[in-house]
Amino acid sequence: MAFNKRVKIKSLLESDFVGQEVTLMGWVRTKRSNKNVSFVALNDGSTINNYQVVADPNIIDEETLKRITTGACIKISGQIVASQGSGQNSEIAASSITILGEADPEKYPLQPKKHSLEFLREIAHLRMRTNTFGAVFRVRHALAYAVHKYFNDKGFFYIHTPIITASDTEGAGETFKVTTLDLKNPPLNEDGSINYKEDFFERETNLTVSGQLEGELAAMALAEIYTFGPTFRAENSNTTRHLAEFWMIEPEMAFYDAEDNQDLAEDFLQYVIGYALEHCKDDLAFLDKRATDEEQGKKADQRSEMGLLDRLRFVTENKFERITYTAAIDILRNSNPNKKKKFQYLIEEWGADLQSEHERFLVEKHFKKPVILTDYPKEIKAFYMRQNDDGKTVAAMDILFPGIGEIVGGSQREERMDRLTQRMDEMHIPQEEMWWYLDTRRFGATPHAGFGLGFERLVQFVTGMGNIRDVIAFPRTPGNAEF
Ligand code: 4AD
Ligand code: MG
């Protein structure tokens, strides 16, 4: 079997192959038969579109025809002919069909009917064969590619930051431990605590929550860098926006201030979304329709006013709203849901942390467009953010998207040694352990800034999928690490 000789359905549909002998390989979506002929809808993953295989029982033996069932993998050779029926322009008239892999129709979990997303999550190993997930993962790929293309074209360097670290960048203490110690019988110190000196790395280590701190070191040498890697957070939040393992893109730029950082983030988001609009037309058209169908099932006040494609175009074509945290608190305090006590967390005072209900109010109801919220109280943000002159706020930015809430978090960084160490002391972050980070402030410090984009939240926004578990192939959430 010459596996490399196949033609992809995507290229069959994009140019004229009529009259040519080709070989196709893919998975059977459906088969319809009558006495004279069988029609097989074949999908090979290259596109959402199936291709029609015409099998004549005078040419293809009965035994083979019987084994062509939904889910089976087959190889077809034959001539491309102009199509009689509607739909596609051409089809393949099979001269031979080989069954590469059978799928027992009694046992194959995916049937040519609509399955719920929840059911499909339980068969994550097979769900990529559905139209919805095929589309999601092709779009996810295009977005990942666009991320690299954007930064490469701008002269940024891709840095691979470590997955195992000894630091907790965000200081939230939500890390997964990494150890080779025997959990039943760990070596102990005299005071009964675990002696990590005997562990693999001779210290306590965890999976990274962010590549930022290492990214900052790289930016202090290569000036403009980005990371794009997996990050891990053991936050026990069972929401449609949180994963325990997710991918983050973290650009970090020397010589950027907070405003440069906002400009870059906005341009970057518009570029990658625009890239998907341009290169994923078929998949997005399908997802647009899917999202619209799903909206029908929602209560009128929860339906979004725009369809998926309109929403994407809207974001690429309009400037984001930029306001300070302080201005946002005023808007929220005086908002209807706050006055009528509709928010679960009422906004009473400056300093309150914003919940996703507040973020979504600002974006979806008040401004009706993406919002860049800046200058948060320092108490609710990480130690590394640059302190503003008012003594109360830091040069933070969160970007909020419709339907998603926070999609980006970032800031200008505190490059002044005295301010940074003072903040670390206040937040009980030991300076000795962070000597390598502080060294960048000791030697050749400069203003710099960066942000983190949650990749799955971006994929969610672009595909219109309501649950973050449906935009990553193998979601990791509390209680779920199957597959
Ligand atoms: O706001 P966060 O925590 O920021 C940082 O980690 C910074 N170090 C980034 C930087 O400045 N370089 O996370 C950044 C983004 C969030 O805005 C969100 O989109 C996403 O990461 N995110 C998650 N996505 C999925 N599941 C989770 N549990 C997430 N936590 C954060
Ligand atoms: Mg954040």
Coordinates of C-alpha atoms and ligand atoms in Angstrom, one line a residue:
M1 CA 0.0 0.0 0.0
A2 CA 1.6 3.2 -1.1
F3 CA 0.4 5.5 1.6
N4 CA 2.1 8.6 0.3
K5 CA 0.2 8.5 -3.0
R6 CA -3.2 9.6 -1.7
V7 CA -4.8 12.8 -2.9
K8 CA -6.4 14.9 -0.1
I9 CA -10.1 15.8 -0.5
K10 CA -9.2 19.4 0.2
S11 CA -7.1 19.5 -3.0
L12 CA -9.7 17.5 -5.0
L13 CA -12.3 20.2 -4.1
E14 CA -10.0 23.1 -4.9
S15 CA -8.9 22.2 -8.4
D16 CA -10.1 20.2 -11.4
F17 CA -9.2 16.5 -11.3
V18 CA -11.9 15.2 -13.7
G19 CA -10.5 12.4 -15.8
Q20 CA -7.6 11.6 -13.5
E21 CA -7.0 8.3 -11.7
V22 CA -6.5 9.0 -8.0
T23 CA -6.3 7.2 -4.7
L24 CA -8.2 8.5 -1.6
M25 CA -8.0 7.4 2.0
G26 CA -10.3 8.3 4.8
W27 CA -13.1 7.4 7.1
V28 CA -16.6 6.5 6.1
R29 CA -19.2 9.0 7.4
T30 CA -22.3 7.4 5.8
K31 CA -23.2 4.8 3.1
R32 CA -26.4 4.7 1.1
S33 CA -27.1 1.8 -1.2
N34 CA -29.6 0.7 -3.6
K35 CA -29.6 -2.3 -6.0
N36 CA -27.4 -0.7 -8.5
V37 CA -25.0 1.4 -6.6
S38 CA -23.6 2.5 -3.2
F39 CA -22.7 6.1 -2.3
V40 CA -20.2 6.6 0.4
A41 CA -19.5 9.9 2.1
L42 CA -15.8 9.9 2.8
N43 CA -14.0 12.3 5.1
D44 CA -10.2 12.4 5.3
G45 CA -9.7 15.2 7.8
S46 CA -8.2 17.7 5.4
T47 CA -11.5 19.6 5.2
I48 CA -14.9 19.6 6.7
N49 CA -16.4 18.6 3.4
N50 CA -17.0 14.9 2.6
Y51 CA -16.3 13.5 -0.8
Q52 CA -18.7 11.2 -2.6
V53 CA -17.4 7.7 -3.5
V54 CA -19.5 5.8 -6.0
A55 CA -19.2 2.0 -5.7
D56 CA -20.7 -0.2 -8.4
P57 CA -21.5 -3.7 -7.2
N58 CA -20.5 -5.1 -10.5
I59 CA -16.9 -3.8 -9.8
I60 CA -16.6 -3.8 -6.0
D61 CA -17.3 -7.2 -4.5
E62 CA -20.2 -7.7 -2.1
E63 CA -18.0 -8.7 0.9
T64 CA -16.1 -5.4 0.7
L65 CA -19.2 -3.4 0.3
K66 CA -20.6 -4.9 3.4
R67 CA -17.6 -3.9 5.4
I68 CA -17.9 -0.3 4.4
T69 CA -19.7 1.0 7.5
T70 CA -19.8 4.3 9.4
G71 CA -16.4 4.8 11.0
A72 CA -14.4 2.3 8.9
C73 CA -11.2 3.5 7.3
I74 CA -11.0 2.7 3.5
K75 CA -8.7 3.3 0.5
I76 CA -10.3 3.9 -2.8
S77 CA -8.7 4.0 -6.2
G78 CA -10.7 5.2 -9.3
Q79 CA -11.4 7.9 -11.7
I80 CA -12.6 11.4 -10.8
V81 CA -15.8 12.0 -12.8
A82 CA -18.1 15.0 -13.1
S83 CA -20.9 14.6 -10.5
Q84 CA -24.5 14.0 -11.7
G85 CA -26.2 15.0 -8.4
S86 CA -26.2 18.2 -6.6
G87 CA -23.7 19.3 -4.0
Q88 CA -20.2 18.7 -5.3
N89 CA -18.9 19.1 -8.8
S90 CA -17.1 15.8 -8.9
E91 CA -17.0 12.3 -7.3
I92 CA -14.8 9.2 -7.5
A93 CA -16.0 6.2 -9.5
A94 CA -14.3 3.4 -7.5
S95 CA -12.4 0.8 -9.4
S96 CA -11.0 -0.8 -6.2
I97 CA -11.7 -0.4 -2.5
T98 CA -9.5 -1.7 0.3
I99 CA -10.7 -1.8 3.9
L100 CA -7.9 -0.4 6.0
G101 CA -9.7 -0.7 9.3
E102 CA -13.2 -2.0 10.0
A103 CA -15.6 -0.4 12.5
D104 CA -18.2 -2.7 13.9
P105 CA -21.4 -0.8 13.3
E106 CA -22.9 -2.4 16.4
K107 CA -20.2 -1.1 18.6
Y108 CA -18.9 2.1 16.9
P109 CA -19.9 4.9 19.3
L110 CA -20.3 7.6 16.7
Q111 CA -23.4 7.4 14.7
P112 CA -24.4 9.7 11.8
K113 CA -26.7 11.6 14.2
K114 CA -26.2 14.5 16.5
H115 CA -24.4 13.6 19.7
S116 CA -24.3 16.0 22.6
L117 CA -21.0 17.7 23.4
E118 CA -21.1 16.1 26.8
F119 CA -21.3 12.6 25.4
L120 CA -18.5 13.4 23.0
R121 CA -16.3 14.5 25.8
E122 CA -16.5 11.0 27.2
I123 CA -15.1 9.6 24.0
A124 CA -12.5 12.3 23.4
H125 CA -10.4 9.7 21.5
L126 CA -13.1 9.6 18.8
R127 CA -14.8 13.0 18.9
M128 CA -12.2 14.5 16.5
R129 CA -14.0 12.5 13.8
T130 CA -17.1 14.6 14.0
N131 CA -17.7 17.7 11.9
T132 CA -17.7 20.0 14.9
F133 CA -14.5 18.8 16.4
G134 CA -12.7 18.5 13.0
A135 CA -13.6 22.1 12.5
V136 CA -12.5 23.2 15.9
F137 CA -9.1 21.5 15.6
R138 CA -8.4 22.8 12.2
V139 CA -9.2 26.3 13.4
R140 CA -7.1 25.7 16.5
H141 CA -4.2 24.8 14.2
A142 CA -4.6 27.8 12.0
L143 CA -4.6 30.1 15.1
A144 CA -1.4 28.5 16.5
Y145 CA 0.2 29.0 13.1
A146 CA -1.0 32.6 12.9
V147 CA 0.5 33.2 16.4
H148 CA 4.0 32.1 15.2
K149 CA 3.6 33.9 11.9
Y150 CA 2.6 37.2 13.5
F151 CA 5.6 37.2 15.9
N152 CA 8.1 35.9 13.4
D153 CA 7.0 38.6 10.9
K154 CA 7.6 41.2 13.6
G155 CA 11.0 39.9 14.5
F156 CA 10.1 38.4 17.9
F157 CA 12.0 35.3 19.0
Y158 CA 10.2 32.1 20.2
I159 CA 11.6 31.1 23.6
H160 CA 11.0 27.7 25.2
T161 CA 10.6 28.3 28.9
P162 CA 10.7 25.4 31.3
I163 CA 7.8 23.3 32.3
I164 CA 9.3 22.3 35.6
T165 CA 10.1 25.2 37.8
A166 CA 10.7 26.2 41.4
S167 CA 8.7 29.4 41.2
D168 CA 5.0 30.4 41.2
T169 CA 4.9 33.4 39.0
E170 CA 1.3 34.4 39.7
G171 CA 1.8 33.8 43.5
A172 CA -1.6 32.1 43.7
G173 CA -0.2 28.9 45.1
E174 CA -2.2 26.7 42.6
T175 CA 0.7 24.6 41.4
F176 CA 1.0 20.9 40.8
K177 CA 4.0 19.4 42.6
V178 CA 6.7 17.6 40.7
T179 CA 8.5 14.9 42.7
T180 CA 10.1 11.5 42.5
L181 CA 9.9 11.0 46.3
D182 CA 8.1 8.0 47.6
L183 CA 4.8 9.5 48.7
K184 CA 4.3 6.7 51.2
N185 CA 7.6 7.1 52.8
P186 CA 9.2 10.5 52.1
P187 CA 12.5 11.6 53.7
L188 CA 11.8 13.9 56.6
N189 CA 13.6 16.8 58.2
E190 CA 13.9 16.8 62.0
D191 CA 10.9 19.0 62.3
G192 CA 8.8 16.5 60.4
S193 CA 8.6 18.4 57.1
I194 CA 9.6 16.7 53.8
N195 CA 13.2 16.9 53.0
Y196 CA 13.2 18.0 49.4
K197 CA 17.0 18.0 49.4
E198 CA 16.6 14.3 48.7
D199 CA 14.2 14.9 45.8
F200 CA 15.2 14.7 42.2
F201 CA 16.0 18.4 41.8
E202 CA 17.2 18.7 45.4
R203 CA 14.5 21.3 46.0
E204 CA 10.7 21.6 45.8
T205 CA 9.5 21.9 42.2
N206 CA 6.2 22.3 40.4
L207 CA 4.7 22.5 36.9
T208 CA 4.9 26.1 35.6
V209 CA 1.9 28.4 35.9
S210 CA 3.4 30.8 33.4
G211 CA 6.6 31.3 31.4
Q212 CA 6.7 35.0 32.1
L213 CA 9.6 35.3 34.6
E214 CA 11.9 33.3 32.3
G215 CA 10.5 35.3 29.4
E216 CA 11.5 38.5 31.0
L217 CA 15.1 37.3 31.3
A218 CA 15.1 36.5 27.5
A219 CA 13.6 39.9 26.7
M220 CA 16.4 41.5 28.6
A221 CA 18.8 40.0 26.0
L222 CA 16.8 39.5 22.8
A223 CA 14.5 42.5 23.4
E224 CA 11.3 41.0 21.8
I225 CA 10.4 37.4 22.6
Y226 CA 7.3 35.3 23.0
T227 CA 6.6 31.9 24.6
F228 CA 3.9 29.5 23.5
G229 CA 3.7 26.6 25.8
P230 CA 1.6 24.5 28.2
T231 CA 0.9 25.9 31.7
F232 CA -0.7 24.2 34.6
R233 CA -3.0 25.5 37.4
A234 CA -4.5 23.4 40.1
E235 CA -7.4 25.8 40.6
N236 CA -10.4 23.8 41.5
S237 CA -12.8 25.8 39.4
N238 CA -15.2 23.8 37.4
T239 CA -16.2 26.5 34.9
T240 CA -16.5 26.7 31.2
R241 CA -13.4 28.9 31.1
H242 CA -10.9 27.0 33.2
L243 CA -8.6 24.1 32.4
A244 CA -5.9 22.6 34.7
E245 CA -3.6 22.3 31.7
F246 CA -3.8 25.1 29.1
W247 CA -1.6 26.8 26.5
M248 CA -0.5 30.3 26.9
I249 CA 1.2 32.8 24.6
E250 CA 3.4 35.3 26.5
P251 CA 5.2 38.0 24.6
E252 CA 7.6 40.1 26.5
M253 CA 9.2 43.2 25.2
A254 CA 12.1 45.4 26.3
F255 CA 11.5 49.2 25.8
Y256 CA 7.7 48.9 25.8
D257 CA 5.5 50.8 28.2
A258 CA 1.9 50.0 29.2
E259 CA 0.5 51.7 26.1
D260 CA 2.8 50.0 23.7
N261 CA 1.8 46.7 25.3
Q262 CA -1.9 47.5 24.8
D263 CA -1.3 48.4 21.2
L264 CA 0.6 45.2 20.5
A265 CA -2.0 43.0 22.2
E266 CA -4.9 44.6 20.2
D267 CA -3.0 44.4 16.9
F268 CA -2.0 40.8 17.6
L269 CA -5.6 39.6 18.5
Q270 CA -7.0 41.3 15.5
Y271 CA -4.4 39.7 13.3
V272 CA -4.9 36.1 14.5
I273 CA -8.6 36.4 14.3
G274 CA -8.4 37.9 10.9
Y275 CA -6.1 35.0 9.8
A276 CA -8.7 32.5 10.9
L277 CA -11.4 34.4 9.0
E278 CA -9.4 34.3 5.9
H279 CA -8.0 30.7 6.1
C280 CA -10.8 28.7 7.8
K281 CA -13.8 29.8 5.7
D282 CA -15.5 26.4 5.4
D283 CA -14.9 25.4 9.1
L284 CA -16.1 28.8 10.4
A285 CA -19.1 28.8 8.1
F286 CA -20.0 25.4 9.7
L287 CA -19.3 26.7 13.2
D288 CA -21.3 29.8 12.6
K289 CA -24.3 27.8 11.7
R290 CA -23.8 25.5 14.6
A291 CA -23.5 28.4 17.0
T292 CA -26.7 30.0 15.6
D293 CA -28.6 26.7 16.1
E294 CA -27.3 26.5 19.7
E295 CA -28.4 30.1 20.3
Q296 CA -32.0 29.1 19.4
G297 CA -32.1 26.9 22.5
K298 CA -31.2 29.8 24.8
K299 CA -33.5 32.2 26.6
A300 CA -34.0 35.4 24.6
D301 CA -32.0 37.6 27.0
Q302 CA -29.0 35.2 26.9
R303 CA -28.8 35.0 23.1
S304 CA -25.9 37.0 21.6
E305 CA -26.9 39.8 19.3
M306 CA -24.4 38.8 16.6
G307 CA -23.7 35.6 14.9
L308 CA -20.2 34.0 15.2
L309 CA -18.8 35.4 11.9
D310 CA -20.2 38.9 12.6
R311 CA -18.7 38.8 16.0
L312 CA -15.3 37.9 14.6
R313 CA -15.4 40.6 12.0
F314 CA -16.6 43.1 14.5
V315 CA -13.5 42.5 16.7
T316 CA -11.1 42.7 13.8
E317 CA -12.7 45.9 12.5
N318 CA -13.3 48.0 15.7
K319 CA -10.9 49.5 18.1
F320 CA -11.0 48.0 21.6
E321 CA -12.4 50.3 24.4
R322 CA -9.7 51.3 26.8
I323 CA -10.7 52.3 30.4
T324 CA -9.2 52.2 33.8
Y325 CA -10.3 49.9 36.6
T326 CA -11.4 53.0 38.5
A327 CA -13.7 54.1 35.7
A328 CA -15.0 50.5 35.3
I329 CA -15.9 50.4 39.0
D330 CA -17.9 53.6 38.6
I331 CA -19.8 52.1 35.7
L332 CA -20.4 48.8 37.5
R333 CA -21.5 50.5 40.8
N334 CA -24.1 52.5 39.0
S335 CA -25.2 49.7 36.7
N336 CA -28.7 48.2 36.7
P337 CA -27.7 44.7 37.8
N338 CA -25.7 46.2 40.7
K339 CA -28.6 48.5 41.8
K340 CA -31.1 45.7 41.4
K341 CA -28.8 43.3 43.2
K342 CA -28.7 41.0 40.2
F343 CA -24.9 40.5 40.4
Q344 CA -23.9 37.6 42.6
Y345 CA -21.0 39.8 43.9
L346 CA -22.2 43.3 44.3
I347 CA -19.7 46.1 43.6
E348 CA -19.6 48.3 46.6
E349 CA -16.1 49.7 46.9
W350 CA -13.0 50.6 44.9
G351 CA -10.6 47.7 45.3
A352 CA -13.1 44.9 44.7
D353 CA -11.8 42.1 42.4
L354 CA -13.9 41.8 39.3
Q355 CA -15.8 38.6 38.7
S356 CA -16.6 37.2 35.3
E357 CA -20.2 38.6 35.6
H358 CA -18.8 42.1 35.9
E359 CA -16.3 41.6 33.0
R360 CA -19.1 40.3 30.8
F361 CA -21.4 43.2 31.8
L362 CA -18.8 45.7 30.7
V363 CA -18.1 44.0 27.4
E364 CA -21.5 42.6 26.4
K365 CA -23.9 45.1 27.8
H366 CA -22.2 48.3 28.4
F367 CA -19.5 48.8 25.7
K368 CA -20.6 46.0 23.4
K369 CA -17.0 45.5 22.2
P370 CA -13.7 44.2 23.6
V371 CA -12.4 46.2 26.5
I372 CA -8.9 46.8 27.8
L373 CA -9.1 47.4 31.5
T374 CA -6.0 49.1 32.9
D375 CA -4.5 50.3 36.2
Y376 CA -5.9 47.8 38.7
P377 CA -5.4 48.1 42.5
K378 CA -2.0 46.7 43.4
E379 CA -3.6 44.5 46.1
I380 CA -5.4 42.3 43.5
K381 CA -2.5 41.9 41.1
A382 CA 0.9 40.1 41.0
F383 CA 4.1 41.3 42.5
Y384 CA 5.9 42.1 39.2
M385 CA 3.5 44.7 37.9
R386 CA 4.8 48.3 37.7
Q387 CA 3.5 50.6 40.4
N388 CA 1.8 53.8 39.3
D389 CA 2.6 57.2 40.8
D390 CA -0.7 57.2 42.7
G391 CA 0.7 54.6 45.1
K392 CA -2.5 52.6 44.8
T393 CA -2.6 51.1 41.3
V394 CA -0.3 49.1 39.0
A395 CA 0.2 49.3 35.2
A396 CA -1.9 46.2 34.6
M397 CA -4.1 45.4 31.7
D398 CA -6.8 42.7 31.3
I399 CA -8.4 42.3 27.9
L400 CA -12.1 41.3 28.1
F401 CA -13.9 39.6 25.2
P402 CA -17.6 39.1 24.6
G403 CA -18.8 35.7 25.7
I404 CA -15.4 34.9 27.2
G405 CA -14.5 37.5 29.8
E406 CA -10.8 37.8 30.4
I407 CA -8.8 36.5 27.5
V408 CA -5.5 38.4 28.1
G409 CA -3.7 39.5 31.3
G410 CA -0.6 41.5 31.3
S411 CA 1.3 44.6 32.5
Q412 CA 4.3 46.8 32.3
R413 CA 6.8 45.3 34.7
E414 CA 8.4 46.8 37.7
E415 CA 11.9 47.5 36.6
R416 CA 12.9 49.6 39.6
M417 CA 14.8 47.4 42.1
D418 CA 13.7 49.2 45.2
R419 CA 10.0 49.2 44.3
L420 CA 10.2 45.6 43.2
T421 CA 11.8 44.3 46.4
Q422 CA 9.5 46.4 48.6
R423 CA 6.5 44.8 46.9
M424 CA 8.0 41.3 47.2
D425 CA 8.5 41.8 50.9
E426 CA 5.0 43.0 51.3
M427 CA 3.7 39.9 49.5
H428 CA 6.1 37.5 51.4
I429 CA 8.0 36.5 48.2
P430 CA 11.5 35.4 49.3
Q431 CA 14.1 37.5 47.5
E432 CA 16.9 34.9 47.9
E433 CA 15.1 32.4 45.7
M434 CA 14.4 34.9 43.0
W435 CA 18.0 36.2 42.8
W436 CA 18.1 35.4 39.1
Y437 CA 15.0 37.4 38.4
L438 CA 16.3 40.4 40.5
D439 CA 19.6 40.3 38.6
T440 CA 17.8 41.6 35.5
R441 CA 17.0 44.7 37.6
R442 CA 20.6 44.9 38.9
F443 CA 22.2 44.7 35.6
G444 CA 21.0 46.7 32.6
A445 CA 17.4 47.1 33.7
T446 CA 15.0 48.8 31.3
P447 CA 11.3 49.5 31.2
H448 CA 9.6 46.5 29.7
A449 CA 6.1 44.9 29.4
G450 CA 4.3 41.8 28.3
F451 CA 1.1 39.9 28.4
G452 CA -0.4 36.4 28.4
L453 CA -3.1 35.2 26.1
G454 CA -5.0 32.0 27.1
F455 CA -4.9 30.1 23.9
E456 CA -7.9 28.0 24.5
R457 CA -10.0 31.1 25.4
L458 CA -9.0 32.5 22.0
V459 CA -10.0 29.2 20.3
Q460 CA -13.2 29.4 22.2
F461 CA -13.9 32.9 21.0
V462 CA -13.1 32.1 17.4
T463 CA -15.0 28.8 17.2
G464 CA -17.9 29.9 19.3
M465 CA -17.7 26.8 21.5
G466 CA -19.3 27.5 24.9
N467 CA -17.1 25.2 26.9
I468 CA -13.3 25.4 27.0
R469 CA -13.2 21.5 27.3
D470 CA -14.4 21.4 23.7
V471 CA -11.5 23.3 22.2
I472 CA -8.6 21.2 23.5
A473 CA -8.1 17.6 22.3
F474 CA -7.7 16.1 25.7
P475 CA -9.0 18.4 28.4
R476 CA -7.6 18.3 31.9
T477 CA -10.0 19.5 34.6
P478 CA -10.7 18.5 38.2
G479 CA -11.4 14.8 38.1
N480 CA -10.6 14.3 34.4
A481 CA -7.4 13.0 33.0
E482 CA -8.6 10.1 30.9
F483 CA -7.1 9.5 27.4
Ligands
4AD1 O1 -3.9 36.5 33.8 P1 -2.9 35.4 33.9 O2 -2.9 34.6 35.2 O3 -1.5 36.1 33.6 C1 -0.3 35.5 33.6 O4 -0.1 34.3 33.8 C2 0.8 36.4 33.3 N1 2.1 35.8 33.7 C3 0.8 36.7 31.8 C4 1.9 37.7 31.4 O5 1.8 38.8 31.7 N2 2.9 37.2 30.7 O6 -3.2 34.4 32.7 C5 -3.1 34.9 31.4 C6 -4.3 34.3 30.6 C7 -5.7 34.7 31.1 O7 -6.0 36.0 30.7 C8 -6.5 33.6 30.5 O8 -6.9 33.9 29.2 C9 -5.7 32.4 30.6 O9 -4.3 32.9 30.7 N3 -5.9 31.5 31.7 C10 -6.5 30.4 31.6 N4 -7.0 29.7 30.6 C11 -7.6 28.5 30.8 N5 -7.7 27.9 32.0 C12 -7.2 28.5 33.1 N6 -7.2 27.9 34.3 C13 -6.6 29.8 32.9 N7 -6.0 30.7 33.8 C14 -5.6 31.7 33.0
MG2 MG -5.5 37.3 34.9

